[in-house]
Amino acid sequence: VQLQACGGGLVQAAGSLRLSCAASERTFSLYTVGWFRQAPGKEREIVAAIRWNTDSLYYEDSVKGRFTISRDNAKNTVYLQMNSLKPEDTAVYYCAAVRQGPWSSIPIVPGQYDYWGQGTLVTVSS
């Protein structure tokens, strides 16, 4: 599975960006997808995730109410809508995917994902 993340850029605080993660896999609808971010000097952390059948979502506490994850399986694409951006959201954002069975919980640790996109830089200025 090849993942292509895009949509990053430079935005002022309180602004918005929408990241996209496009997959090459025809069965992408069977994959749980997570968005992670990594700021300089920090570990990679989960931001949001969406289960393959969209019945479960996960948001990291600091982005709840500001970020929304969604997917369009017809387009093999997962989105991360980021509103009310803050300077502390500045990081390289990665999408990742893992194929799961029907009873698996949403993975929130990087090591639980099998496929990764190349990352897209989000810079939020104050």
PDB file of C-alpha atoms in Angstrom:
ATOM      1  CA  VAL A   1       0.000   0.000   0.000  1.00  0.00           C
ATOM      2  CA  GLN A   2       1.412   3.362  -1.003  1.00  0.00           C
ATOM      3  CA  LEU A   3       0.181   6.438   0.818  1.00  0.00           C
ATOM      4  CA  GLN A   4       0.526   9.979  -0.439  1.00  0.00           C
ATOM      5  CA  ALA A   5      -0.029  12.757   2.092  1.00  0.00           C
ATOM      6  CA  CYS A   6      -0.490  16.334   1.001  1.00  0.00           C
ATOM      7  CA  GLY A   7      -2.111  19.597   2.011  1.00  0.00           C
ATOM      8  CA  GLY A   8       0.415  20.985   4.450  1.00  0.00           C
ATOM      9  CA  GLY A   9       1.662  24.528   4.346  1.00  0.00           C
ATOM     10  CA  LEU A  10       2.173  27.753   6.247  1.00  0.00           C
ATOM     11  CA  VAL A  11      -0.873  29.191   7.990  1.00  0.00           C
ATOM     12  CA  GLN A  12      -1.467  31.810  10.641  1.00  0.00           C
ATOM     13  CA  ALA A  13      -2.777  30.878  14.060  1.00  0.00           C
ATOM     14  CA  ALA A  14      -6.547  30.325  14.069  1.00  0.00           C
ATOM     15  CA  GLY A  15      -6.396  29.358  10.416  1.00  0.00           C
ATOM     16  CA  SER A  16      -7.363  26.082   8.770  1.00  0.00           C
ATOM     17  CA  LEU A  17      -5.815  23.423   6.584  1.00  0.00           C
ATOM     18  CA  ARG A  18      -7.076  20.154   5.151  1.00  0.00           C
ATOM     19  CA  LEU A  19      -4.673  17.289   4.781  1.00  0.00           C
ATOM     20  CA  SER A  20      -5.340  14.434   2.387  1.00  0.00           C
ATOM     21  CA  CYS A  21      -4.000  10.908   2.395  1.00  0.00           C
ATOM     22  CA  ALA A  22      -4.504   9.079  -0.887  1.00  0.00           C
ATOM     23  CA  ALA A  23      -3.898   5.344  -1.145  1.00  0.00           C
ATOM     24  CA  SER A  24      -2.966   3.161  -4.072  1.00  0.00           C
ATOM     25  CA  GLU A  25      -4.720   0.123  -2.658  1.00  0.00           C
ATOM     26  CA  ARG A  26      -8.093  -0.853  -4.114  1.00  0.00           C
ATOM     27  CA  THR A  27      -9.120  -2.421  -0.802  1.00  0.00           C
ATOM     28  CA  PHE A  28      -8.239   0.716   1.148  1.00  0.00           C
ATOM     29  CA  SER A  29     -11.715   0.651   2.648  1.00  0.00           C
ATOM     30  CA  LEU A  30     -10.525  -2.298   4.762  1.00  0.00           C
ATOM     31  CA  TYR A  31      -7.702  -0.289   6.327  1.00  0.00           C
ATOM     32  CA  THR A  32      -7.772   1.726   9.518  1.00  0.00           C
ATOM     33  CA  VAL A  33      -5.972   5.025   8.970  1.00  0.00           C
ATOM     34  CA  GLY A  34      -4.251   7.253  11.447  1.00  0.00           C
ATOM     35  CA  TRP A  35      -2.756  10.717  11.245  1.00  0.00           C
ATOM     36  CA  PHE A  36       0.405  11.241  13.258  1.00  0.00           C
ATOM     37  CA  ARG A  37       2.640  14.240  13.726  1.00  0.00           C
ATOM     38  CA  GLN A  38       6.211  14.777  14.733  1.00  0.00           C
ATOM     39  CA  ALA A  39       7.591  18.094  15.870  1.00  0.00           C
ATOM     40  CA  PRO A  40      11.353  18.747  15.976  1.00  0.00           C
ATOM     41  CA  GLY A  41      12.935  16.983  18.921  1.00  0.00           C
ATOM     42  CA  LYS A  42       9.746  15.180  19.833  1.00  0.00           C
ATOM     43  CA  GLU A  43       8.414  11.692  19.350  1.00  0.00           C
ATOM     44  CA  ARG A  44       5.831  10.892  16.736  1.00  0.00           C
ATOM     45  CA  GLU A  45       2.356  11.059  18.236  1.00  0.00           C
ATOM     46  CA  ILE A  46      -1.118  10.104  17.137  1.00  0.00           C
ATOM     47  CA  VAL A  47      -3.420  12.963  16.172  1.00  0.00           C
ATOM     48  CA  ALA A  48      -6.517  11.157  14.936  1.00  0.00           C
ATOM     49  CA  ALA A  49      -7.579   7.824  13.530  1.00  0.00           C
ATOM     50  CA  ILE A  50     -10.550   6.329  11.765  1.00  0.00           C
ATOM     51  CA  ARG A  51     -11.458   2.675  11.654  1.00  0.00           C
ATOM     52  CA  TRP A  52     -11.877   0.957   8.342  1.00  0.00           C
ATOM     53  CA  ASN A  53     -15.677   0.884   8.621  1.00  0.00           C
ATOM     54  CA  THR A  54     -15.841   4.420  10.140  1.00  0.00           C
ATOM     55  CA  ASP A  55     -17.661   3.140  13.207  1.00  0.00           C
ATOM     56  CA  SER A  56     -14.971   4.425  15.509  1.00  0.00           C
ATOM     57  CA  LEU A  57     -12.868   7.557  15.624  1.00  0.00           C
ATOM     58  CA  TYR A  58     -10.005   8.605  17.849  1.00  0.00           C
ATOM     59  CA  TYR A  59      -8.710  12.097  18.613  1.00  0.00           C
ATOM     60  CA  GLU A  60      -5.796  13.108  20.728  1.00  0.00           C
ATOM     61  CA  ASP A  61      -6.992  15.376  23.529  1.00  0.00           C
ATOM     62  CA  SER A  62      -5.282  18.534  22.308  1.00  0.00           C
ATOM     63  CA  VAL A  63      -7.052  18.427  18.927  1.00  0.00           C
ATOM     64  CA  LYS A  64     -10.548  17.452  20.040  1.00  0.00           C
ATOM     65  CA  GLY A  65     -13.077  19.973  18.794  1.00  0.00           C
ATOM     66  CA  ARG A  66     -10.594  21.439  16.303  1.00  0.00           C
ATOM     67  CA  PHE A  67      -9.630  18.553  14.005  1.00  0.00           C
ATOM     68  CA  THR A  68     -11.933  16.220  12.105  1.00  0.00           C
ATOM     69  CA  ILE A  69     -10.913  12.989  10.424  1.00  0.00           C
ATOM     70  CA  SER A  70     -13.020  11.545   7.634  1.00  0.00           C
ATOM     71  CA  ARG A  71     -12.677   9.216   4.696  1.00  0.00           C
ATOM     72  CA  ASP A  72     -14.046   8.812   1.197  1.00  0.00           C
ATOM     73  CA  ASN A  73     -13.546   5.164   0.329  1.00  0.00           C
ATOM     74  CA  ALA A  74     -14.722   5.722  -3.219  1.00  0.00           C
ATOM     75  CA  LYS A  75     -11.691   7.970  -3.668  1.00  0.00           C
ATOM     76  CA  ASN A  76      -9.356   5.875  -1.467  1.00  0.00           C
ATOM     77  CA  THR A  77      -8.672   9.017   0.529  1.00  0.00           C
ATOM     78  CA  VAL A  78      -8.675  10.014   4.192  1.00  0.00           C
ATOM     79  CA  TYR A  79      -8.848  13.648   5.221  1.00  0.00           C
ATOM     80  CA  LEU A  80      -7.820  15.603   8.276  1.00  0.00           C
ATOM     81  CA  GLN A  81      -9.600  18.931   8.548  1.00  0.00           C
ATOM     82  CA  MET A  82      -7.664  21.148  10.931  1.00  0.00           C
ATOM     83  CA  ASN A  83      -9.340  24.281  12.256  1.00  0.00           C
ATOM     84  CA  SER A  84      -8.316  26.818  14.883  1.00  0.00           C
ATOM     85  CA  LEU A  85      -4.703  25.920  14.346  1.00  0.00           C
ATOM     86  CA  LYS A  86      -2.182  26.826  17.016  1.00  0.00           C
ATOM     87  CA  PRO A  87       1.584  27.274  16.813  1.00  0.00           C
ATOM     88  CA  GLU A  88       1.980  24.074  18.834  1.00  0.00           C
ATOM     89  CA  ASP A  89       0.345  22.167  15.970  1.00  0.00           C
ATOM     90  CA  THR A  90       3.460  22.832  13.903  1.00  0.00           C
ATOM     91  CA  ALA A  91       4.912  19.479  12.848  1.00  0.00           C
ATOM     92  CA  VAL A  92       5.377  17.072  10.001  1.00  0.00           C
ATOM     93  CA  TYR A  93       2.125  15.184   9.617  1.00  0.00           C
ATOM     94  CA  TYR A  94       2.086  11.568   8.473  1.00  0.00           C
ATOM     95  CA  CYS A  95      -0.729   9.277   7.523  1.00  0.00           C
ATOM     96  CA  ALA A  96      -0.474   5.575   8.232  1.00  0.00           C
ATOM     97  CA  ALA A  97      -2.603   2.545   7.521  1.00  0.00           C
ATOM     98  CA  VAL A  98      -3.132  -0.949   8.814  1.00  0.00           C
ATOM     99  CA  ARG A  99      -5.536  -3.625   7.681  1.00  0.00           C
ATOM    100  CA  GLN A 100      -7.703  -4.786  10.527  1.00  0.00           C
ATOM    101  CA  GLY A 101     -10.218  -7.449  11.308  1.00  0.00           C
ATOM    102  CA  PRO A 102     -13.807  -6.644  12.247  1.00  0.00           C
ATOM    103  CA  TRP A 103     -13.218  -6.664  16.018  1.00  0.00           C
ATOM    104  CA  SER A 104      -9.926  -4.799  16.285  1.00  0.00           C
ATOM    105  CA  SER A 105      -9.727  -1.605  18.277  1.00  0.00           C
ATOM    106  CA  ILE A 106      -8.225   1.533  16.830  1.00  0.00           C
ATOM    107  CA  PRO A 107      -4.440   1.458  17.083  1.00  0.00           C
ATOM    108  CA  ILE A 108      -2.852   4.625  18.482  1.00  0.00           C
ATOM    109  CA  VAL A 109       0.814   3.625  18.591  1.00  0.00           C
ATOM    110  CA  PRO A 110       3.032   4.143  15.523  1.00  0.00           C
ATOM    111  CA  GLY A 111       4.335   0.576  15.685  1.00  0.00           C
ATOM    112  CA  GLN A 112       0.827  -0.772  15.151  1.00  0.00           C
ATOM    113  CA  TYR A 113       0.666   0.640  11.625  1.00  0.00           C
ATOM    114  CA  ASP A 114       2.168  -1.129   8.647  1.00  0.00           C
ATOM    115  CA  TYR A 115       2.187   1.518   5.924  1.00  0.00           C
ATOM    116  CA  TRP A 116       3.268   5.144   6.059  1.00  0.00           C
ATOM    117  CA  GLY A 117       3.065   8.157   3.822  1.00  0.00           C
ATOM    118  CA  GLN A 118       5.978  10.519   3.285  1.00  0.00           C
ATOM    119  CA  GLY A 119       4.774  13.330   5.545  1.00  0.00           C
ATOM    120  CA  THR A 120       3.621  16.856   4.911  1.00  0.00           C
ATOM    121  CA  LEU A 121       4.843  19.890   6.842  1.00  0.00           C
ATOM    122  CA  VAL A 122       2.371  22.077   8.692  1.00  0.00           C
ATOM    123  CA  THR A 123       3.700  25.358  10.037  1.00  0.00           C
ATOM    124  CA  VAL A 124       1.478  27.589  12.147  1.00  0.00           C
ATOM    125  CA  SER A 125       2.731  31.085  12.766  1.00  0.00           C
ATOM    126  CA  SER A 126       1.705  33.145  15.790  1.00  0.00           C
TER     127      SER A 126
END
